[in-house]
PDB file of C-alpha atoms in Angstrom:
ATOM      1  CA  UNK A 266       0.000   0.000   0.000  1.00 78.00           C
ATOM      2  CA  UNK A 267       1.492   3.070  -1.232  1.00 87.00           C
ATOM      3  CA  UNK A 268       0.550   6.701   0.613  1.00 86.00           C
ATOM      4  CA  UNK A 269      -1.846   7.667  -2.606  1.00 82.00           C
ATOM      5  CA  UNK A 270      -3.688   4.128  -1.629  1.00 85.00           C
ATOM      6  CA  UNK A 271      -4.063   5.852   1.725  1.00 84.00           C
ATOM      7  CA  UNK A 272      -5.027   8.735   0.713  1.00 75.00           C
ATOM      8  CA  UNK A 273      -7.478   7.625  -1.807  1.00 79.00           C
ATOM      9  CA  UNK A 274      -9.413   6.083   1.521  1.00 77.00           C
ATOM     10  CA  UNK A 275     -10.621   9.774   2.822  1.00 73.00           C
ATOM     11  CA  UNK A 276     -13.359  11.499   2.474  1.00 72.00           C
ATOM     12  CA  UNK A 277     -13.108  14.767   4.436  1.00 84.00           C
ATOM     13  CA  UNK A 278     -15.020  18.227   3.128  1.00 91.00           C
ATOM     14  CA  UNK A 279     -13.968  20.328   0.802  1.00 92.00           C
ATOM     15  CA  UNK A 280     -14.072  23.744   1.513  1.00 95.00           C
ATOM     16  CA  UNK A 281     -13.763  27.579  -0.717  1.00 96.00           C
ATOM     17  CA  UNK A 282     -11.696  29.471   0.466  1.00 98.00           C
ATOM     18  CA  UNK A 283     -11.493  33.568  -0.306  1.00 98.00           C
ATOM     19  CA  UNK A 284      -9.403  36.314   0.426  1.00 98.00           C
ATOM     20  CA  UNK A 285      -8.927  40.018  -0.031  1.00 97.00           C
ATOM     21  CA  UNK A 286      -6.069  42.520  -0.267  1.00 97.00           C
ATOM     22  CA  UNK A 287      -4.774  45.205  -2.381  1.00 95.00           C
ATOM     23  CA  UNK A 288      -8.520  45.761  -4.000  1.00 93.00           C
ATOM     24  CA  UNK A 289      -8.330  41.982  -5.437  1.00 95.00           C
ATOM     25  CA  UNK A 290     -11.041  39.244  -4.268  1.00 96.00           C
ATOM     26  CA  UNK A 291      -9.772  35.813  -4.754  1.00 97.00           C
ATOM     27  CA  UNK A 292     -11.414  32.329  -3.613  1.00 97.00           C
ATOM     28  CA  UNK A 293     -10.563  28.506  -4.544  1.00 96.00           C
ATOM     29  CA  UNK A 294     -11.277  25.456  -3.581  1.00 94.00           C
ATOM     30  CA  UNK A 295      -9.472  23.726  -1.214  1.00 95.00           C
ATOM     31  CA  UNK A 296      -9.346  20.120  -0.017  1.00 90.00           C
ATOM     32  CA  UNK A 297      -6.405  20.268   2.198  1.00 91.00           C
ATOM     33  CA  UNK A 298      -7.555  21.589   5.851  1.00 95.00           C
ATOM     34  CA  UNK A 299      -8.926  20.651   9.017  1.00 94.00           C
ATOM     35  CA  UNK A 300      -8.524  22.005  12.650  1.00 94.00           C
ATOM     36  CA  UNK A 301      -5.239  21.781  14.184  1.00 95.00           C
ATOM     37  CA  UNK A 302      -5.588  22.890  17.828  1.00 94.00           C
ATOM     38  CA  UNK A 303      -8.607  22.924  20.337  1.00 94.00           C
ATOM     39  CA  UNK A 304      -7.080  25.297  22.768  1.00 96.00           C
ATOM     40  CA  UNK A 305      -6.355  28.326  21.361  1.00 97.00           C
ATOM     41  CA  UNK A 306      -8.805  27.305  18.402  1.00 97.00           C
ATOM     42  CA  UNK A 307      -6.895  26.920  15.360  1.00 98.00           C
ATOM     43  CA  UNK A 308      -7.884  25.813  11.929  1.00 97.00           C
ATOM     44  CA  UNK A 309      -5.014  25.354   9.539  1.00 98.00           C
ATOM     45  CA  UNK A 310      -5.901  25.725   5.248  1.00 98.00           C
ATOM     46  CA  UNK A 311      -3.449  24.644   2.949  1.00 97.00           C
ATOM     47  CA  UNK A 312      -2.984  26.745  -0.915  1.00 97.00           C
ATOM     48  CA  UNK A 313      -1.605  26.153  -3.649  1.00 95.00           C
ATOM     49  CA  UNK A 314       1.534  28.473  -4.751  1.00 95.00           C
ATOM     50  CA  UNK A 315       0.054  27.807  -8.430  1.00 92.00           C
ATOM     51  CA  UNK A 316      -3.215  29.088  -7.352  1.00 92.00           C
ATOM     52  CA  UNK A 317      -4.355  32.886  -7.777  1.00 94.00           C
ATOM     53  CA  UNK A 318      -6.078  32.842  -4.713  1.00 96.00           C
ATOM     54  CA  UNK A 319      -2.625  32.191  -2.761  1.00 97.00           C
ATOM     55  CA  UNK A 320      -1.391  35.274  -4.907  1.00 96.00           C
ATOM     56  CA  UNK A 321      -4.031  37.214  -2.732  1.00 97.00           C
ATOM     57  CA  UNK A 322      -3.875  35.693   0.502  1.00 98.00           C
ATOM     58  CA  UNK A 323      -0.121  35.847   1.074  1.00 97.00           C
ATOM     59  CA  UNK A 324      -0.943  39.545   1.060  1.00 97.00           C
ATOM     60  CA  UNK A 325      -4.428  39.371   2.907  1.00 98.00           C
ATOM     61  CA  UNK A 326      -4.802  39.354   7.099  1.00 98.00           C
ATOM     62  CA  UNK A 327      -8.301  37.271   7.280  1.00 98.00           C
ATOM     63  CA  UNK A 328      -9.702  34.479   5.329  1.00 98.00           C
ATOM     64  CA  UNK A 329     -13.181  33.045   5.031  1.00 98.00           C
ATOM     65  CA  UNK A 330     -13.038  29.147   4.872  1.00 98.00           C
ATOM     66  CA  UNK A 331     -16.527  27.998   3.536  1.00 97.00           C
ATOM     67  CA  UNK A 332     -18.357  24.692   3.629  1.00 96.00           C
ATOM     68  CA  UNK A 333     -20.004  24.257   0.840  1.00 94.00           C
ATOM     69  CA  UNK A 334     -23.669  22.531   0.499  1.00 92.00           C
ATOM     70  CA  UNK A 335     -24.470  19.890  -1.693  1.00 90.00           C
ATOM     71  CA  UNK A 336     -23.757  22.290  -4.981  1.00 84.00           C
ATOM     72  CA  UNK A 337     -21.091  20.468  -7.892  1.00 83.00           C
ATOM     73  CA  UNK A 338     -21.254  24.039  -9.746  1.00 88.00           C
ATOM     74  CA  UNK A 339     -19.760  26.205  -6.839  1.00 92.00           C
ATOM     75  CA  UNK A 340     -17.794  23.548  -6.248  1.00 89.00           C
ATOM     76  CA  UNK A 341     -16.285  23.677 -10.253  1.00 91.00           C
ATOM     77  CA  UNK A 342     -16.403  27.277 -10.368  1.00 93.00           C
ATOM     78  CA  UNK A 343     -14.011  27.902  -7.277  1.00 93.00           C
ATOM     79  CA  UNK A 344     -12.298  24.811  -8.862  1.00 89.00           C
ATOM     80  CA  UNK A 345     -11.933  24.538 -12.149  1.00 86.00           C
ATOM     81  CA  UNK A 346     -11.943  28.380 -13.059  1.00 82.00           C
ATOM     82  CA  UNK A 347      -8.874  31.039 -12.592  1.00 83.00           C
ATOM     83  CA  UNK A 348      -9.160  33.853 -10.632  1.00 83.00           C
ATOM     84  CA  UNK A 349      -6.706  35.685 -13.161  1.00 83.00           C
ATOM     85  CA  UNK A 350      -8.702  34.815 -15.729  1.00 87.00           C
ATOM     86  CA  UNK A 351     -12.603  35.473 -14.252  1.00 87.00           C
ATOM     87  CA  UNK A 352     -14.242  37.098 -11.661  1.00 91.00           C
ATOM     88  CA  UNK A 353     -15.244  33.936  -9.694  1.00 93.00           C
ATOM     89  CA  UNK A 354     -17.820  36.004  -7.675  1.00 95.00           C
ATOM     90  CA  UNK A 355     -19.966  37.027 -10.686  1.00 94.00           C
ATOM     91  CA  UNK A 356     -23.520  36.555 -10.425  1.00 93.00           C
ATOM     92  CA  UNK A 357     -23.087  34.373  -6.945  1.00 94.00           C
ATOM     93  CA  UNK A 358     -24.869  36.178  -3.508  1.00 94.00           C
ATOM     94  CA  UNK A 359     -21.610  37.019  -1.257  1.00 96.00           C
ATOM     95  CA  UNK A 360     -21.190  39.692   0.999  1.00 96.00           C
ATOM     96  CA  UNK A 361     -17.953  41.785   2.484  1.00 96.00           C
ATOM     97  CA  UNK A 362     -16.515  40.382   5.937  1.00 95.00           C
ATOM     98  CA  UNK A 363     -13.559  41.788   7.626  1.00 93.00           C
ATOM     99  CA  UNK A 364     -10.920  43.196   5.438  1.00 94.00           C
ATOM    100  CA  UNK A 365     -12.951  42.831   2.676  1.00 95.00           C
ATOM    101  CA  UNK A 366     -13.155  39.311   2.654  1.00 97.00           C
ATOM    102  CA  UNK A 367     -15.816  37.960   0.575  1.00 98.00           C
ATOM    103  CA  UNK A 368     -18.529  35.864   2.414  1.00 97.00           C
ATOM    104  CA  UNK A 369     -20.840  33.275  -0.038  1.00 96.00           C
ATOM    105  CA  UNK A 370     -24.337  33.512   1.408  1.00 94.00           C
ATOM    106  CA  UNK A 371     -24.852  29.668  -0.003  1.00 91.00           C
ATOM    107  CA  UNK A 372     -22.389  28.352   2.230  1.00 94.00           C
ATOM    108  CA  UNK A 373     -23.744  25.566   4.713  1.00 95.00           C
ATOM    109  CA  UNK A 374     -21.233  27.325   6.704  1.00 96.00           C
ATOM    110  CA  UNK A 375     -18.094  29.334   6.938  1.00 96.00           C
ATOM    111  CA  UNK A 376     -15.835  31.234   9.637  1.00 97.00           C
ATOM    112  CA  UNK A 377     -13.494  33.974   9.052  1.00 98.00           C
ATOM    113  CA  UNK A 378      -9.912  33.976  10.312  1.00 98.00           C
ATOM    114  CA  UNK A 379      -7.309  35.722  11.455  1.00 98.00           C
ATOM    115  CA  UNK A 380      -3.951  34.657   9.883  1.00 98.00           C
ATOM    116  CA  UNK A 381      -1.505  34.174  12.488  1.00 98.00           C
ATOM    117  CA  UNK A 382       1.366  32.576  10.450  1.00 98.00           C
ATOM    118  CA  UNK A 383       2.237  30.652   7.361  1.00 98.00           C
ATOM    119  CA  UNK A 384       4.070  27.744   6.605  1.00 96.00           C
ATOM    120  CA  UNK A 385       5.777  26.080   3.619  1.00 97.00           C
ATOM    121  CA  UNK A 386       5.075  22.787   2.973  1.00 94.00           C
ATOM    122  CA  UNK A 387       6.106  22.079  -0.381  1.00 95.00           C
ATOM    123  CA  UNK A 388       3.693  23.108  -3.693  1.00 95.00           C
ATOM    124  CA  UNK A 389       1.190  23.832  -1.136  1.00 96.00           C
ATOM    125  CA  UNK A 390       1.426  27.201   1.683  1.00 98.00           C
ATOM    126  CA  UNK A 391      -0.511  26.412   5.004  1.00 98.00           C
ATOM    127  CA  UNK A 392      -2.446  29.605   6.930  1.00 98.00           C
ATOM    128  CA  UNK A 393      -2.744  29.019  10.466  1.00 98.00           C
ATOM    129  CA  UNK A 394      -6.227  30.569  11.170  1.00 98.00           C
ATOM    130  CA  UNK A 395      -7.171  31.969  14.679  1.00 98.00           C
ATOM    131  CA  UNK A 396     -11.774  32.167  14.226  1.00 97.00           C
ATOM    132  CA  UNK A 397     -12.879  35.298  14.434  1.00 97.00           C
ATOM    133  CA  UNK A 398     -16.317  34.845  13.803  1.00 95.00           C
ATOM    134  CA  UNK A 399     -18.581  31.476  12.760  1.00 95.00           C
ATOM    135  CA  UNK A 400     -21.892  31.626  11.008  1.00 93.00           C
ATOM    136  CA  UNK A 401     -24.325  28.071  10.589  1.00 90.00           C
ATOM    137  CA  UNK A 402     -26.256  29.333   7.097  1.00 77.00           C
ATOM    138  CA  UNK A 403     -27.860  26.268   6.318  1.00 77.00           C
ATOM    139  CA  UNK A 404     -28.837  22.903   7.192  1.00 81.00           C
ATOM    140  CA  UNK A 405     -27.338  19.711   5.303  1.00 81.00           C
ATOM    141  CA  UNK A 406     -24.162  17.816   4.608  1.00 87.00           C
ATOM    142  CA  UNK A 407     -21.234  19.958   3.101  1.00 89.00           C
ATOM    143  CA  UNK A 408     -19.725  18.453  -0.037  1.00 79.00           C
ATOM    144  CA  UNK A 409     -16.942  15.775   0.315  1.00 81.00           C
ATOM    145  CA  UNK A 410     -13.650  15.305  -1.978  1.00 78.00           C
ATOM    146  CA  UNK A 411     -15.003  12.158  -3.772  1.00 75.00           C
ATOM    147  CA  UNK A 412     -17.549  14.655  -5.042  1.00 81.00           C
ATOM    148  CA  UNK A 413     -15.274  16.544  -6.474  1.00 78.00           C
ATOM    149  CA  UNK A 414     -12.705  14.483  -8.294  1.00 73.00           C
ATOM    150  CA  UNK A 415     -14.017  15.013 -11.579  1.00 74.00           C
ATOM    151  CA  UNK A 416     -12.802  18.463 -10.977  1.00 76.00           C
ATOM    152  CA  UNK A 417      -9.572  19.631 -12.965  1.00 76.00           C
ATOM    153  CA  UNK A 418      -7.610  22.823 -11.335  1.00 79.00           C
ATOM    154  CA  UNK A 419      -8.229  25.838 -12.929  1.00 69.00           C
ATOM    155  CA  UNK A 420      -4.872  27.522 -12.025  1.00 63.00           C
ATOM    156  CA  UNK A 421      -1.934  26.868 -14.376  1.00 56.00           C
ATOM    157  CA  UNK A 422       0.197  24.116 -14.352  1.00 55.00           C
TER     158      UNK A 422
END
């Protein structure tokens, strides 16, 4: 058994992730993330240095981590679309958080977050997140990562 055999086994959410600074708004979808520490409460979310959202959110000081309901489009559009490219946000119901952050009213739920640090781990950056606030939008299941393999990143190669 070979780590992507592991791997393949999980089934965790997926999340959308979005970000503000400098006048940009930037979200993706994200599939590496989870919380990290009960006391202090810490959620860590892991980008990808090919992604335009991690463009954004190196320069940003919150970020809004999303779980998304049972909805394969928002899923592909924070997915399989670039942020350079399109404006993600288009025609969806959001709303500004702290900093600017964009919010996605559709979200089953989401919680902004302070980043306190970052950390290199290879092609991905992780944000150490301290919660600044939580919001339960809807009722549900959020989407899981087998529901989204069919998905092909959006940001370049």
């Amino acid at each position: 058994m070979g780590f992507d055999d592991f791997t393949a086994l999980l089934d965790s959410p997926v999340y959308v992730v979005t970000a503000s600074a400098g006048g940009q708004r930037a979200g993706c979808l994200v599939g590496f993330a989870g919380q990290c520490s009960l006391e202090p409460e810490r959620f860590i979310v892991w980008l990808s240095k090919a992604n335009h959202t991690y463009l954004v959110a190196e320069r940003a000081t919150v970020l809004a981590v999303h779980l998304l309901p049972q909805d394969h489009g928002l899923a592909a559009r924070f997915g399989a679309l670039c942020g350079a490219e399109v404006d993600k946000f288009d025609g969806l119901h959001w709303t500004e958080g702290p900093h600017g952050t964009p919010l996605l009213t559709d979200a089953v739920a989401r919680f902004t977050g302070r980043i306190l640090e970052r950390f290199d781990g290879g092609d991905h950056v992780g944000f150490l997140l301290e919660p600044l606030t939580v919001v339960k939008a809807k009722d549900g299941r959020p989407l899981s990562l087998h529901q989204t393999l069919d998905i092909t990143a959006g940001h370049p190669a």
